[in-house]
Amino acid sequence: MTQQFWLFKSEPQAYSFDDLVGDEVAEWDGVRNYQARNLLRDEVHEGDGVLFYHSGSKNLAVVGTAIVVRGGYPDHTAWDPHSDHPDPKSSPDSPIWYMVDIKPVARFTAPPTLGTMKAMPQLTGMVLL
């Protein structure tokens, strides 16, 4: 299987790359978008690379890289009413949402911003740009 690369985004005040480094391995949970759910469930696999993108701040940038250490599995936070993102329609018997586990690999000393990445001809085929 060919290694794929994904862009995972998080608001740094909610969960930052520093939080990932501190946790060492983290569940990438709480994704509540059907297209992203399908990718997490069906396409994101152990060994795939991750660009960790800080969104929701004035410095939109890829701040580091991570690796997927566990492929898609049901997101148990969906059926936990005390989680930050419950979904009463999801259950252990009929999960709707999926997550993966990631661990940090490297922090960028000069994080490429969204503008920088959009200006790079090598990335013109990148779906998200």
N, CA, C and O atoms as CSV, one atom per row, in Angstrom:
chain,resi,resn,atom,element,x,y,z
A,1,MET,N,N,0.840,-1.179,0.000
A,1,MET,CA,C,0.000,0.000,0.000
A,1,MET,C,C,0.891,1.249,0.000
A,1,MET,O,O,1.863,1.315,0.752
A,2,THR,N,N,0.570,2.215,-0.821
A,2,THR,CA,C,1.339,3.441,-0.930
A,2,THR,C,C,0.996,4.376,0.220
A,2,THR,O,O,-0.170,4.538,0.580
A,3,GLN,N,N,2.029,4.987,0.790
A,3,GLN,CA,C,1.802,5.960,1.849
A,3,GLN,C,C,1.118,7.185,1.255
A,3,GLN,O,O,1.494,7.672,0.189
A,4,GLN,N,N,0.121,7.664,1.957
A,4,GLN,CA,C,-0.584,8.872,1.558
A,4,GLN,C,C,-0.265,9.965,2.562
A,4,GLN,O,O,0.265,9.697,3.640
A,5,PHE,N,N,-0.591,11.192,2.202
A,5,PHE,CA,C,-0.351,12.331,3.082
A,5,PHE,C,C,-1.640,13.121,3.209
A,5,PHE,O,O,-2.358,13.339,2.233
A,6,TRP,N,N,-1.918,13.545,4.440
A,6,TRP,CA,C,-3.168,14.219,4.762
A,6,TRP,C,C,-2.890,15.521,5.487
A,6,TRP,O,O,-1.863,15.664,6.151
A,7,LEU,N,N,-3.801,16.464,5.360
A,7,LEU,CA,C,-3.738,17.701,6.126
A,7,LEU,C,C,-4.804,17.622,7.208
A,7,LEU,O,O,-5.997,17.535,6.914
A,8,PHE,N,N,-4.365,17.652,8.460
A,8,PHE,CA,C,-5.287,17.678,9.600
A,8,PHE,C,C,-5.208,19.077,10.187
A,8,PHE,O,O,-4.117,19.591,10.432
A,9,LYS,N,N,-6.358,19.693,10.413
A,9,LYS,CA,C,-6.334,21.040,10.965
A,9,LYS,C,C,-6.978,21.083,12.337
A,9,LYS,O,O,-7.913,20.345,12.646
A,10,SER,N,N,-6.438,21.973,13.140
A,10,SER,CA,C,-6.960,22.169,14.488
A,10,SER,C,C,-6.697,23.605,14.908
A,10,SER,O,O,-5.653,24.178,14.594
A,11,GLU,N,N,-7.640,24.168,15.610
A,11,GLU,CA,C,-7.413,25.494,16.180
A,11,GLU,C,C,-6.454,25.328,17.349
A,11,GLU,O,O,-6.699,24.502,18.229
A,12,PRO,N,N,-5.367,26.095,17.379
A,12,PRO,CA,C,-4.354,25.881,18.410
A,12,PRO,C,C,-4.873,26.053,19.835
A,12,PRO,O,O,-4.339,25.439,20.759
A,13,GLN,N,N,-5.898,26.871,20.028
A,13,GLN,CA,C,-6.457,27.023,21.375
A,13,GLN,C,C,-7.296,25.804,21.783
A,13,GLN,O,O,-7.532,25.585,22.971
A,14,ALA,N,N,-7.744,25.016,20.805
A,14,ALA,CA,C,-8.504,23.799,21.099
A,14,ALA,C,C,-7.572,22.601,21.264
A,14,ALA,O,O,-7.685,21.861,22.241
A,15,TYR,N,N,-6.655,22.403,20.320
A,15,TYR,CA,C,-5.671,21.321,20.382
A,15,TYR,C,C,-4.530,21.701,19.452
A,15,TYR,O,O,-4.695,21.749,18.233
A,16,SER,N,N,-3.384,21.968,20.035
A,16,SER,CA,C,-2.242,22.451,19.265
A,16,SER,C,C,-1.238,21.335,18.999
A,16,SER,O,O,-1.342,20.238,19.548
A,17,PHE,N,N,-0.269,21.639,18.147
A,17,PHE,CA,C,0.813,20.684,17.906
A,17,PHE,C,C,1.573,20.432,19.202
A,17,PHE,O,O,2.018,19.311,19.450
A,18,ASP,N,N,1.726,21.460,20.032
A,18,ASP,CA,C,2.374,21.267,21.342
A,18,ASP,C,C,1.590,20.279,22.196
A,18,ASP,O,O,2.183,19.474,22.914
A,19,ASP,N,N,0.262,20.332,22.125
A,19,ASP,CA,C,-0.559,19.360,22.858
A,19,ASP,C,C,-0.274,17.943,22.352
A,19,ASP,O,O,-0.148,17.009,23.144
A,20,LEU,N,N,-0.174,17.792,21.040
A,20,LEU,CA,C,0.129,16.480,20.462
A,20,LEU,C,C,1.488,15.991,20.934
A,20,LEU,O,O,1.637,14.824,21.297
A,21,VAL,N,N,2.476,16.867,20.931
A,21,VAL,CA,C,3.812,16.486,21.401
A,21,VAL,C,C,3.740,16.031,22.855
A,21,VAL,O,O,4.350,15.028,23.225
A,22,GLY,N,N,3.000,16.763,23.675
A,22,GLY,CA,C,2.853,16.400,25.082
A,22,GLY,C,C,2.126,15.086,25.290
A,22,GLY,O,O,2.454,14.319,26.195
A,23,ASP,N,N,1.132,14.830,24.444
A,23,ASP,CA,C,0.362,13.588,24.564
A,23,ASP,C,C,1.099,12.381,23.980
A,23,ASP,O,O,0.817,11.246,24.361
A,24,GLU,N,N,2.018,12.607,23.083
A,24,GLU,CA,C,2.803,11.592,22.373
A,24,GLU,C,C,1.986,10.844,21.325
A,24,GLU,O,O,2.460,10.668,20.203
A,25,VAL,N,N,0.792,10.404,21.649
A,25,VAL,CA,C,-0.142,9.803,20.695
A,25,VAL,C,C,-1.516,10.350,21.047
A,25,VAL,O,O,-1.872,10.444,22.222
A,26,ALA,N,N,-2.288,10.711,20.024
A,26,ALA,CA,C,-3.612,11.280,20.282
A,26,ALA,C,C,-4.642,10.688,19.332
A,26,ALA,O,O,-4.346,10.366,18.182
A,27,GLU,N,N,-5.848,10.555,19.841
A,27,GLU,CA,C,-6.997,10.201,19.014
A,27,GLU,C,C,-7.386,11.460,18.252
A,27,GLU,O,O,-7.558,12.521,18.851
A,28,TRP,N,N,-7.526,11.349,16.941
A,28,TRP,CA,C,-8.014,12.478,16.149
A,28,TRP,C,C,-9.522,12.331,16.083
A,28,TRP,O,O,-10.074,11.827,15.106
A,29,ASP,N,N,-10.180,12.785,17.149
A,29,ASP,CA,C,-11.616,12.580,17.312
A,29,ASP,C,C,-12.388,13.863,17.055
A,29,ASP,O,O,-11.803,14.924,16.840
A,30,GLY,N,N,-13.702,13.749,17.082
A,30,GLY,CA,C,-14.565,14.915,16.973
A,30,GLY,C,C,-14.820,15.412,15.565
A,30,GLY,O,O,-15.424,16.470,15.387
A,31,VAL,N,N,-14.379,14.681,14.569
A,31,VAL,CA,C,-14.632,15.102,13.184
A,31,VAL,C,C,-16.105,14.845,12.883
A,31,VAL,O,O,-16.577,13.711,12.966
A,32,ARG,N,N,-16.819,15.904,12.535
A,32,ARG,CA,C,-18.260,15.784,12.288
A,32,ARG,C,C,-18.608,16.322,10.901
A,32,ARG,O,O,-19.491,17.167,10.750
A,33,ASN,N,N,-17.911,15.825,9.911
A,33,ASN,CA,C,-18.120,16.161,8.518
A,33,ASN,C,C,-18.124,14.827,7.778
A,33,ASN,O,O,-17.201,14.028,7.931
A,34,TYR,N,N,-19.158,14.586,6.976
A,34,TYR,CA,C,-19.299,13.269,6.353
A,34,TYR,C,C,-18.174,12.937,5.382
A,34,TYR,O,O,-17.710,11.797,5.353
A,35,GLN,N,N,-17.726,13.901,4.589
A,35,GLN,CA,C,-16.643,13.614,3.650
A,35,GLN,C,C,-15.361,13.266,4.409
A,35,GLN,O,O,-14.674,12.307,4.058
A,36,ALA,N,N,-15.037,14.045,5.451
A,36,ALA,CA,C,-13.846,13.756,6.263
A,36,ALA,C,C,-14.017,12.426,6.991
A,36,ALA,O,O,-13.058,11.665,7.118
A,37,ARG,N,N,-15.228,12.136,7.473
A,37,ARG,CA,C,-15.492,10.852,8.135
A,37,ARG,C,C,-15.184,9.689,7.204
A,37,ARG,O,O,-14.546,8.714,7.600
A,38,ASN,N,N,-15.646,9.803,5.952
A,38,ASN,CA,C,-15.417,8.729,4.984
A,38,ASN,C,C,-13.926,8.515,4.746
A,38,ASN,O,O,-13.473,7.376,4.631
A,39,LEU,N,N,-13.170,9.591,4.674
A,39,LEU,CA,C,-11.723,9.471,4.494
A,39,LEU,C,C,-11.080,8.813,5.712
A,39,LEU,O,O,-10.252,7.914,5.568
A,40,LEU,N,N,-11.460,9.257,6.909
A,40,LEU,CA,C,-10.901,8.659,8.132
A,40,LEU,C,C,-11.249,7.179,8.224
A,40,LEU,O,O,-10.419,6.372,8.645
A,41,ARG,N,N,-12.438,6.824,7.843
A,41,ARG,CA,C,-12.897,5.439,7.922
A,41,ARG,C,C,-12.253,4.555,6.853
A,41,ARG,O,O,-11.863,3.422,7.134
A,42,ASP,N,N,-12.142,5.080,5.616
A,42,ASP,CA,C,-11.802,4.229,4.482
A,42,ASP,C,C,-10.422,4.457,3.862
A,42,ASP,O,O,-9.876,3.542,3.246
A,43,GLU,N,N,-9.855,5.631,4.006
A,43,GLU,CA,C,-8.661,5.987,3.247
A,43,GLU,C,C,-7.418,6.276,4.078
A,43,GLU,O,O,-6.302,6.064,3.604
A,44,VAL,N,N,-7.585,6.753,5.300
A,44,VAL,CA,C,-6.437,7.098,6.138
A,44,VAL,C,C,-5.971,5.828,6.847
A,44,VAL,O,O,-6.733,5.191,7.575
A,45,HIS,N,N,-4.701,5.471,6.622
A,45,HIS,CA,C,-4.185,4.210,7.141
A,45,HIS,C,C,-2.938,4.405,7.997
A,45,HIS,O,O,-2.245,5.417,7.897
A,46,GLU,N,N,-2.677,3.424,8.827
A,46,GLU,CA,C,-1.456,3.413,9.625
A,46,GLU,C,C,-0.252,3.621,8.700
A,46,GLU,O,O,-0.146,2.991,7.648
A,47,GLY,N,N,0.640,4.505,9.106
A,47,GLY,CA,C,1.832,4.805,8.319
A,47,GLY,C,C,1.683,6.011,7.409
A,47,GLY,O,O,2.678,6.500,6.874
A,48,ASP,N,N,0.458,6.505,7.219
A,48,ASP,CA,C,0.256,7.695,6.397
A,48,ASP,C,C,0.817,8.923,7.115
A,48,ASP,O,O,0.839,8.990,8.344
A,49,GLY,N,N,1.267,9.884,6.323
A,49,GLY,CA,C,1.803,11.125,6.866
A,49,GLY,C,C,0.709,12.160,7.082
A,49,GLY,O,O,-0.326,12.139,6.416
A,50,VAL,N,N,0.956,13.068,8.027
A,50,VAL,CA,C,0.004,14.119,8.366
A,50,VAL,C,C,0.734,15.454,8.419
A,50,VAL,O,O,1.781,15.577,9.055
A,51,LEU,N,N,0.172,16.450,7.747
A,51,LEU,CA,C,0.596,17.829,7.927
A,51,LEU,C,C,-0.345,18.416,8.968
A,51,LEU,O,O,-1.558,18.447,8.764
A,52,PHE,N,N,0.209,18.882,10.079
A,52,PHE,CA,C,-0.595,19.410,11.186
A,52,PHE,C,C,-0.738,20.912,10.981
A,52,PHE,O,O,0.234,21.659,11.096
A,53,TYR,N,N,-1.955,21.348,10.678
A,53,TYR,CA,C,-2.244,22.728,10.291
A,53,TYR,C,C,-2.976,23.450,11.410
A,53,TYR,O,O,-4.008,22.980,11.890
A,54,HIS,N,N,-2.441,24.593,11.823
A,54,HIS,CA,C,-3.131,25.432,12.802
A,54,HIS,C,C,-4.077,26.368,12.055
A,54,HIS,O,O,-3.639,27.187,11.247
A,55,SER,N,N,-5.363,26.243,12.327
A,55,SER,CA,C,-6.380,27.107,11.731
A,55,SER,C,C,-6.969,27.988,12.824
A,55,SER,O,O,-6.632,27.841,13.998
A,56,GLY,N,N,-7.830,28.881,12.443
A,56,GLY,CA,C,-8.540,29.696,13.423
A,56,GLY,C,C,-7.666,30.666,14.187
A,56,GLY,O,O,-8.042,31.107,15.273
A,57,SER,N,N,-6.520,31.004,13.650
A,57,SER,CA,C,-5.652,31.988,14.290
A,57,SER,C,C,-5.133,32.914,13.197
A,57,SER,O,O,-5.376,32.674,12.014
A,58,LYS,N,N,-4.420,33.968,13.582
A,58,LYS,CA,C,-3.933,34.898,12.558
A,58,LYS,C,C,-2.795,34.309,11.739
A,58,LYS,O,O,-2.531,34.777,10.632
A,59,ASN,N,N,-2.117,33.294,12.257
A,59,ASN,CA,C,-1.013,32.656,11.553
A,59,ASN,C,C,-1.428,31.267,11.076
A,59,ASN,O,O,-1.076,30.261,11.693
A,60,LEU,N,N,-2.173,31.216,9.980
A,60,LEU,CA,C,-2.607,29.942,9.413
A,60,LEU,C,C,-1.393,29.280,8.781
A,60,LEU,O,O,-0.838,29.791,7.808
A,61,ALA,N,N,-0.978,28.136,9.336
A,61,ALA,CA,C,0.253,27.510,8.853
A,61,ALA,C,C,0.305,26.044,9.234
A,61,ALA,O,O,-0.340,25.604,10.186
A,62,VAL,N,N,1.096,25.289,8.460
A,62,VAL,CA,C,1.429,23.914,8.823
A,62,VAL,C,C,2.579,24.015,9.821
A,62,VAL,O,O,3.670,24.469,9.476
A,63,VAL,N,N,2.331,23.592,11.051
A,63,VAL,CA,C,3.327,23.780,12.110
A,63,VAL,C,C,4.186,22.554,12.363
A,63,VAL,O,O,5.212,22.638,13.038
A,64,GLY,N,N,3.768,21.409,11.820
A,64,GLY,CA,C,4.564,20.207,12.025
A,64,GLY,C,C,4.000,19.030,11.264
A,64,GLY,O,O,2.997,19.138,10.560
A,65,THR,N,N,4.672,17.900,11.424
A,65,THR,CA,C,4.230,16.673,10.779
A,65,THR,C,C,3.942,15.620,11.835
A,65,THR,O,O,4.469,15.658,12.946
A,66,ALA,N,N,3.100,14.691,11.457
A,66,ALA,CA,C,2.741,13.576,12.332
A,66,ALA,C,C,2.592,12.340,11.455
A,66,ALA,O,O,2.674,12.410,10.229
A,67,ILE,N,N,2.373,11.221,12.105
A,67,ILE,CA,C,2.156,9.964,11.386
A,67,ILE,C,C,0.951,9.258,11.994
A,67,ILE,O,O,0.732,9.308,13.204
A,68,VAL,N,N,0.181,8.604,11.144
A,68,VAL,CA,C,-0.981,7.833,11.610
A,68,VAL,C,C,-0.454,6.528,12.199
A,68,VAL,O,O,0.260,5.778,11.531
A,69,VAL,N,N,-0.813,6.263,13.455
A,69,VAL,CA,C,-0.353,5.041,14.120
A,69,VAL,C,C,-1.485,4.032,14.322
A,69,VAL,O,O,-1.243,2.901,14.742
A,70,ARG,N,N,-2.719,4.441,14.024
A,70,ARG,CA,C,-3.862,3.524,14.041
A,70,ARG,C,C,-4.878,4.030,13.032
A,70,ARG,O,O,-5.306,5.183,13.096
A,71,GLY,N,N,-5.258,3.175,12.110
A,71,GLY,CA,C,-6.228,3.537,11.084
A,71,GLY,C,C,-7.625,3.714,11.658
A,71,GLY,O,O,-7.835,3.555,12.860
A,72,GLY,N,N,-8.569,4.040,10.800
A,72,GLY,CA,C,-9.923,4.393,11.202
A,72,GLY,C,C,-10.649,3.385,12.070
A,72,GLY,O,O,-10.630,2.183,11.807
A,73,TYR,N,N,-11.287,3.898,13.108
A,73,TYR,CA,C,-12.123,3.093,14.000
A,73,TYR,C,C,-13.208,4.004,14.572
A,73,TYR,O,O,-13.049,5.225,14.539
A,74,PRO,N,N,-14.315,3.448,15.100
A,74,PRO,CA,C,-15.427,4.278,15.564
A,74,PRO,C,C,-15.008,5.301,16.625
A,74,PRO,O,O,-14.261,4.993,17.553
A,75,ASP,N,N,-15.510,6.516,16.458
A,75,ASP,CA,C,-15.232,7.615,17.381
A,75,ASP,C,C,-16.182,7.505,18.570
A,75,ASP,O,O,-17.347,7.896,18.491
A,76,HIS,N,N,-15.671,6.975,19.657
A,76,HIS,CA,C,-16.482,6.758,20.855
A,76,HIS,C,C,-16.934,8.051,21.521
A,76,HIS,O,O,-17.860,8.029,22.331
A,77,THR,N,N,-16.302,9.174,21.198
A,77,THR,CA,C,-16.736,10.439,21.806
A,77,THR,C,C,-18.119,10.841,21.310
A,77,THR,O,O,-18.801,11.638,21.954
A,78,ALA,N,N,-18.541,10.293,20.166
A,78,ALA,CA,C,-19.863,10.622,19.630
A,78,ALA,C,C,-20.979,10.117,20.524
A,78,ALA,O,O,-22.028,10.753,20.610
A,79,TRP,N,N,-20.780,8.989,21.190
A,79,TRP,CA,C,-21.850,8.470,22.040
A,79,TRP,C,C,-21.603,8.750,23.523
A,79,TRP,O,O,-22.274,8.185,24.387
A,80,ASP,N,N,-20.646,9.618,23.811
A,80,ASP,CA,C,-20.394,10.072,25.185
A,80,ASP,C,C,-21.058,11.435,25.369
A,80,ASP,O,O,-20.574,12.432,24.834
A,81,PRO,N,N,-22.167,11.491,26.124
A,81,PRO,CA,C,-22.886,12.762,26.263
A,81,PRO,C,C,-22.065,13.849,26.958
A,81,PRO,O,O,-22.428,15.024,26.907
A,82,HIS,N,N,-20.965,13.469,27.604
A,82,HIS,CA,C,-20.126,14.444,28.311
A,82,HIS,C,C,-18.928,14.899,27.474
A,82,HIS,O,O,-18.128,15.714,27.933
A,83,SER,N,N,-18.800,14.381,26.255
A,83,SER,CA,C,-17.682,14.790,25.396
A,83,SER,C,C,-17.966,16.182,24.827
A,83,SER,O,O,-19.059,16.725,24.982
A,84,ASP,N,N,-16.962,16.735,24.171
A,84,ASP,CA,C,-17.122,18.053,23.554
A,84,ASP,C,C,-17.958,18.009,22.286
A,84,ASP,O,O,-18.394,19.054,21.803
A,85,HIS,N,N,-18.191,16.824,21.740
A,85,HIS,CA,C,-18.908,16.719,20.477
A,85,HIS,C,C,-19.742,15.443,20.387
A,85,HIS,O,O,-19.486,14.588,19.539
A,86,PRO,N,N,-20.750,15.315,21.274
A,86,PRO,CA,C,-21.594,14.115,21.221
A,86,PRO,C,C,-22.544,14.145,20.021
A,86,PRO,O,O,-22.873,15.210,19.498
A,87,ASP,N,N,-22.970,12.976,19.606
A,87,ASP,CA,C,-23.995,12.847,18.573
A,87,ASP,C,C,-24.934,11.726,19.017
A,87,ASP,O,O,-24.580,10.551,18.919
A,88,PRO,N,N,-26.121,12.075,19.501
A,88,PRO,CA,C,-27.037,11.052,20.017
A,88,PRO,C,C,-27.489,10.033,18.976
A,88,PRO,O,O,-28.021,8.983,19.336
A,89,LYS,N,N,-27.286,10.327,17.687
A,89,LYS,CA,C,-27.659,9.367,16.637
A,89,LYS,C,C,-26.607,8.267,16.467
A,89,LYS,O,O,-26.875,7.245,15.835
A,90,SER,N,N,-25.427,8.473,17.022
A,90,SER,CA,C,-24.347,7.490,16.913
A,90,SER,C,C,-24.350,6.600,18.150
A,90,SER,O,O,-24.667,7.058,19.248
A,91,SER,N,N,-23.999,5.332,17.972
A,91,SER,CA,C,-23.958,4.406,19.104
A,91,SER,C,C,-22.872,3.358,18.854
A,91,SER,O,O,-22.396,3.215,17.728
A,92,PRO,N,N,-22.480,2.627,19.902
A,92,PRO,CA,C,-21.483,1.569,19.697
A,92,PRO,C,C,-21.946,0.511,18.686
A,92,PRO,O,O,-21.130,-0.050,17.956
A,93,ASP,N,N,-23.244,0.245,18.647
A,93,ASP,CA,C,-23.776,-0.752,17.708
A,93,ASP,C,C,-23.925,-0.209,16.292
A,93,ASP,O,O,-23.946,-0.973,15.327
A,94,SER,N,N,-24.028,1.108,16.172
A,94,SER,CA,C,-24.209,1.738,14.867
A,94,SER,C,C,-23.445,3.057,14.829
A,94,SER,O,O,-24.046,4.131,14.835
A,95,PRO,N,N,-22.102,2.967,14.791
A,95,PRO,CA,C,-21.311,4.200,14.816
A,95,PRO,C,C,-21.469,4.996,13.523
A,95,PRO,O,O,-21.565,4.429,12.434
A,96,ILE,N,N,-21.495,6.305,13.664
A,96,ILE,CA,C,-21.568,7.184,12.502
A,96,ILE,C,C,-20.190,7.795,12.210
A,96,ILE,O,O,-19.795,7.937,11.053
A,97,TRP,N,N,-19.479,8.146,13.262
A,97,TRP,CA,C,-18.241,8.904,13.128
A,97,TRP,C,C,-17.017,8.026,13.402
A,97,TRP,O,O,-17.079,7.068,14.173
A,98,TYR,N,N,-15.899,8.381,12.747
A,98,TYR,CA,C,-14.663,7.609,12.868
A,98,TYR,C,C,-13.493,8.520,13.213
A,98,TYR,O,O,-13.549,9.732,13.002
A,99,MET,N,N,-12.436,7.920,13.745
A,99,MET,CA,C,-11.234,8.660,14.104
A,99,MET,C,C,-10.016,7.795,13.819
A,99,MET,O,O,-10.133,6.603,13.534
A,100,VAL,N,N,-8.846,8.415,13.900
A,100,VAL,CA,C,-7.568,7.717,13.782
A,100,VAL,C,C,-6.685,8.194,14.922
A,100,VAL,O,O,-7.001,9.184,15.583
A,101,ASP,N,N,-5.584,7.500,15.155
A,101,ASP,CA,C,-4.599,7.944,16.145
A,101,ASP,C,C,-3.369,8.430,15.408
A,101,ASP,O,O,-2.943,7.833,14.419
A,102,ILE,N,N,-2.799,9.530,15.905
A,102,ILE,CA,C,-1.588,10.083,15.302
A,102,ILE,C,C,-0.548,10.358,16.372
A,102,ILE,O,O,-0.872,10.506,17.551
A,103,LYS,N,N,0.717,10.424,15.940
A,103,LYS,CA,C,1.790,10.840,16.845
A,103,LYS,C,C,2.671,11.843,16.112
A,103,LYS,O,O,2.805,11.775,14.890
A,104,PRO,N,N,3.268,12.769,16.847
A,104,PRO,CA,C,4.086,13.801,16.209
A,104,PRO,C,C,5.380,13.224,15.643
A,104,PRO,O,O,5.921,12.247,16.161
A,105,VAL,N,N,5.865,13.848,14.571
A,105,VAL,CA,C,7.140,13.469,13.975
A,105,VAL,C,C,8.121,14.628,14.077
A,105,VAL,O,O,9.211,14.465,14.623
A,106,ALA,N,N,7.752,15.789,13.561
A,106,ALA,CA,C,8.677,16.933,13.554
A,106,ALA,C,C,7.901,18.241,13.593
A,106,ALA,O,O,6.785,18.339,13.081
A,107,ARG,N,N,8.513,19.234,14.208
A,107,ARG,CA,C,7.964,20.593,14.241
A,107,ARG,C,C,8.732,21.422,13.207
A,107,ARG,O,O,9.952,21.305,13.096
A,108,PHE,N,N,8.026,22.246,12.463
A,108,PHE,CA,C,8.686,23.124,11.501
A,108,PHE,C,C,9.251,24.347,12.224
A,108,PHE,O,O,8.572,24.956,13.050
A,109,THR,N,N,10.479,24.693,11.912
A,109,THR,CA,C,11.061,25.904,12.508
A,109,THR,C,C,10.533,27.149,11.813
A,109,THR,O,O,10.442,28.213,12.426
A,110,ALA,N,N,10.185,27.025,10.541
A,110,ALA,CA,C,9.573,28.122,9.782
A,110,ALA,C,C,8.298,27.574,9.131
A,110,ALA,O,O,8.319,27.178,7.965
A,111,PRO,N,N,7.181,27.550,9.885
A,111,PRO,CA,C,5.947,26.957,9.364
A,111,PRO,C,C,5.470,27.630,8.079
A,111,PRO,O,O,5.335,28.852,8.031
A,112,PRO,N,N,5.214,26.838,7.042
A,112,PRO,CA,C,4.685,27.426,5.809
A,112,PRO,C,C,3.237,27.866,6.010
A,112,PRO,O,O,2.397,27.092,6.470
A,113,THR,N,N,2.958,29.121,5.657
A,113,THR,CA,C,1.609,29.660,5.797
A,113,THR,C,C,0.746,29.219,4.620
A,113,THR,O,O,1.249,28.696,3.626
A,114,LEU,N,N,-0.530,29.435,4.745
A,114,LEU,CA,C,-1.458,29.115,3.664
A,114,LEU,C,C,-1.066,29.878,2.403
A,114,LEU,O,O,-1.051,29.308,1.312
A,115,GLY,N,N,-0.754,31.150,2.545
A,115,GLY,CA,C,-0.352,31.962,1.394
A,115,GLY,C,C,0.906,31.436,0.727
A,115,GLY,O,O,0.993,31.403,-0.501
A,116,THR,N,N,1.871,31.029,1.519
A,116,THR,CA,C,3.115,30.473,0.981
A,116,THR,C,C,2.830,29.199,0.206
A,116,THR,O,O,3.361,29.002,-0.887
A,117,MET,N,N,2.000,28.338,0.762
A,117,MET,CA,C,1.691,27.071,0.092
A,117,MET,C,C,0.925,27.309,-1.202
A,117,MET,O,O,1.172,26.624,-2.195
A,118,LYS,N,N,-0.002,28.269,-1.214
A,118,LYS,CA,C,-0.762,28.568,-2.440
A,118,LYS,C,C,0.144,29.101,-3.545
A,118,LYS,O,O,-0.156,28.933,-4.728
A,119,ALA,N,N,1.236,29.733,-3.172
A,119,ALA,CA,C,2.159,30.309,-4.150
A,119,ALA,C,C,3.177,29.293,-4.671
A,119,ALA,O,O,3.932,29.610,-5.591
A,120,MET,N,N,3.218,28.096,-4.116
A,120,MET,CA,C,4.199,27.091,-4.525
A,120,MET,C,C,3.677,26.288,-5.715
A,120,MET,O,O,2.665,25.597,-5.595
A,121,PRO,N,N,4.359,26.372,-6.869
A,121,PRO,CA,C,3.902,25.625,-8.038
A,121,PRO,C,C,3.835,24.117,-7.801
A,121,PRO,O,O,3.012,23.435,-8.413
A,122,GLN,N,N,4.683,23.590,-6.926
A,122,GLN,CA,C,4.701,22.148,-6.656
A,122,GLN,C,C,3.402,21.684,-5.992
A,122,GLN,O,O,3.083,20.495,-6.024
A,123,LEU,N,N,2.662,22.600,-5.397
A,123,LEU,CA,C,1.442,22.231,-4.670
A,123,LEU,C,C,0.159,22.591,-5.417
A,123,LEU,O,O,-0.930,22.488,-4.852
A,124,THR,N,N,0.271,23.007,-6.663
A,124,THR,CA,C,-0.926,23.435,-7.395
A,124,THR,C,C,-1.952,22.310,-7.545
A,124,THR,O,O,-3.143,22.588,-7.686
A,125,GLY,N,N,-1.521,21.055,-7.517
A,125,GLY,CA,C,-2.453,19.945,-7.634
A,125,GLY,C,C,-3.047,19.491,-6.315
A,125,GLY,O,O,-3.856,18.564,-6.284
A,126,MET,N,N,-2.655,20.135,-5.222
A,126,MET,CA,C,-3.158,19.746,-3.903
A,126,MET,C,C,-4.642,20.111,-3.789
A,126,MET,O,O,-5.002,21.275,-3.959
A,127,VAL,N,N,-5.476,19.165,-3.512
A,127,VAL,CA,C,-6.923,19.359,-3.485
A,127,VAL,C,C,-7.323,20.511,-2.559
A,127,VAL,O,O,-8.176,21.321,-2.923
A,128,LEU,N,N,-6.731,20.595,-1.385
A,128,LEU,CA,C,-7.141,21.613,-0.418
A,128,LEU,C,C,-6.704,23.024,-0.794
A,128,LEU,O,O,-7.253,23.994,-0.273
A,129,LEU,N,N,-5.736,23.155,-1.678
A,129,LEU,CA,C,-5.281,24.492,-2.071
A,129,LEU,C,C,-5.962,24.934,-3.361
A,129,LEU,O,O,-5.705,26.034,-3.849
